[in-house]
Amino acid sequence: MKRIPAENWYAVKRLDDDVTAISEPFIQEFYRCNIWHVRGRDRDMLVDSGMGVVSLREYVPLVTERDLIAVASHTHFDHIGCHHEFECRAVHAAEADLLANPTRENTLADPYVTDEIFDALPPEPYCSKCYAVKKAPATRILHDGDRVDLGDRHFEVIHTPGHSPGGIALYEKATETLFSGDILYDGPLIEDTYHSNAAAYLASMERLLKLSVRIVHGGHFPSFGGERYCQLITGWLNEKQKTI
Ligand SMILES: [Zn+2]
Ligand SMILES: [Zn+2]
């Protein structure tokens, strides 16, 4: 398979509200994590950091311009690969051990990471069989209700277990912006990993439905608006009702 030079690995797209979407277009869409950069007055926030197969700091200079807190929406391999490159790292308490001691199994790299998830491979010396996430122990442990403060912008931590035990969403009330991680995005949701929990998933969705949301930036797939947000959650809840 063809290899992509490091300088072409990431795609960077600036959106409204000082939010920039960073992605890895040569990873197939289903496995491709959205990396979100939010500009704040005093510091910036990164939500997730991709697979870590090419240095984010070196090839996306935006992430080095200011103090930055690298938050993990949760600790699956596709979301935390570059966390070790940042000094300030935050994760929910329930997945702090995973960020500090990642393995191929507990990050789901095994079984998901094979050459088949790529349309073109990362540069040498990448190899799917030896791929592993580097340790990045958190410097800040997050709990439900905590605030990530960027100076002029504040994001509330909403604990959303279900997809994984320490999943979080980040909610900015002033702009009704939600970074939802993998609990909700506009694509097939994953509810059956080794540490997924059906009851917790249901409770998280019911809680999310009560939020007033204008724009959602999920862990995968394109962003969407408030109407689609309600539609996705109620559709999901209705499906669950049927199967009970
Ligand atoms: Zn995940
Ligand atoms: Zn994911």
CSV table of C-alpha atoms in Angstrom, one decimal, residues 23-34 78-79 116-120 182 185-188 190 218-223:
chain,number,residue,atom,x,y,z
A,23,SER,CA,-8.4,14.8,10.9
A,24,GLU,CA,-6.4,12.0,9.3
A,25,PRO,CA,-8.0,11.6,5.9
A,26,PHE,CA,-6.1,8.4,4.9
A,27,ILE,CA,-7.7,6.5,7.7
A,28,GLN,CA,-11.1,5.1,6.6
A,29,GLU,CA,-14.0,7.2,7.8
A,30,PHE,CA,-15.4,4.8,10.4
A,31,TYR,CA,-12.1,4.6,12.2
A,32,ARG,CA,-11.1,8.2,11.6
A,33,CYS,CA,-11.2,10.3,14.8
A,34,ASN,CA,-12.1,14.0,14.8
A,78,ASP,CA,-7.9,6.5,17.7
A,79,HIS,CA,-8.4,9.4,20.2
A,116,GLU,CA,-7.2,-2.5,6.2
A,117,ILE,CA,-8.3,0.6,8.2
A,118,PHE,CA,-6.1,2.8,5.9
A,119,ASP,CA,-6.6,4.0,2.4
A,120,ALA,CA,-2.9,4.8,2.4
A,182,ASP,CA,-18.0,8.5,20.9
A,185,TYR,CA,-22.1,11.0,16.5
A,186,ASP,CA,-23.8,10.9,13.1
A,187,GLY,CA,-22.8,7.3,12.2
A,188,PRO,CA,-22.9,3.8,13.5
A,190,ILE,CA,-20.3,1.3,19.1
A,218,GLY,CA,-18.6,14.3,17.6
A,219,GLY,CA,-15.7,11.8,17.9
A,220,HIS,CA,-16.3,10.6,14.3
A,221,PHE,CA,-18.2,11.7,11.2
A,222,PRO,CA,-19.3,15.3,10.3
A,223,SER,CA,-20.7,17.8,12.8
